[in-house]
Amino acid sequence: MAKSTESQKTGEKLTRQRDAVLQVIRERADHPTANEIFQAARLRLPTISYATVYNSLRFLKEAGLVHEIKFGDSASRYDRETDRHDHAICTGCGKLVDFDLPQAAELMVVAARKSKFKPESVHLTLRGLCPDCRKTPSSTRV
Ligand code: ZN
Ligand code: MN
């Protein structure tokens, strides 16, 4: 999963701030929000500002080093995994986990036929209650 050629790939300096933001995302499997990334980045670089984190996220996204995931109007989540994969999001606690559905490629063909679009990508999001929230039905909703 780790890619070692990011500096060559972006052809641009990965500043200390950008690198700190990238490392925060790569250390986590939980798809953090910009605010969560900011909190963790501050532990590495106490002087880093939210604006710098925000700009770094935009840079890393445009460089293809992280993926941004948007769900309606809730805060974007950031993903260290840039290869195609699918997600399950918990409607109870907001937990966002990865999975891979091999049948997605076939679904994309069918979806393209029905929509008459030229397909580029497909990403499935399963919504429901995670195993923890299923155990505690009174959990607070987000
Ligand atoms: Zn949950
Ligand atoms: Mn993911």
Tab-separated table of N, CA and C and ligand atoms in Angstrom, residues 90-95 128-134 139, ligand 1:
chain	number	residue	atom	x	y	z
A	90	CYS	N	-21.292	3.772	8.673
A	90	CYS	CA	-22.252	3.490	9.742
A	90	CYS	C	-23.149	4.699	9.964
A	91	THR	N	-24.449	4.473	9.902
A	91	THR	CA	-25.404	5.556	10.112
A	91	THR	C	-25.555	5.870	11.599
A	92	GLY	N	-24.949	5.031	12.453
A	92	GLY	CA	-25.008	5.296	13.883
A	92	GLY	C	-23.862	6.156	14.359
A	93	CYS	N	-22.624	5.731	14.054
A	93	CYS	CA	-21.453	6.407	14.613
A	93	CYS	C	-20.571	7.057	13.551
A	94	GLY	N	-20.887	6.874	12.280
A	94	GLY	CA	-20.088	7.511	11.236
A	94	GLY	C	-18.839	6.755	10.846
A	95	LYS	N	-18.618	5.594	11.441
A	95	LYS	CA	-17.443	4.791	11.080
A	95	LYS	C	-17.468	4.478	9.585
A	128	GLY	N	-25.455	1.592	6.762
A	128	GLY	CA	-26.124	0.731	7.724
A	128	GLY	C	-25.448	0.837	9.074
A	129	LEU	N	-25.749	-0.082	9.961
A	129	LEU	CA	-25.174	-0.051	11.296
A	129	LEU	C	-23.971	-0.980	11.374
A	130	CYS	N	-22.880	-0.464	11.919
A	130	CYS	CA	-21.664	-1.263	12.082
A	130	CYS	C	-21.879	-2.296	13.195
A	131	PRO	N	-21.012	-3.291	13.298
A	131	PRO	CA	-21.190	-4.320	14.335
A	131	PRO	C	-21.282	-3.745	15.749
A	132	ASP	N	-20.495	-2.715	16.057
A	132	ASP	CA	-20.565	-2.117	17.400
A	132	ASP	C	-21.920	-1.486	17.655
A	133	CYS	N	-22.423	-0.743	16.659
A	133	CYS	CA	-23.705	-0.061	16.840
A	133	CYS	C	-24.866	-1.046	16.842
A	134	ARG	N	-24.714	-2.167	16.180
A	134	ARG	CA	-25.778	-3.167	16.214
A	134	ARG	C	-25.920	-3.744	17.610
A	139	SER	N	-27.219	3.909	20.543
A	139	SER	CA	-26.077	4.794	20.291
A	139	SER	C	-26.548	6.102	19.660
B	1	ZN	ZN	-21.310	2.459	14.160
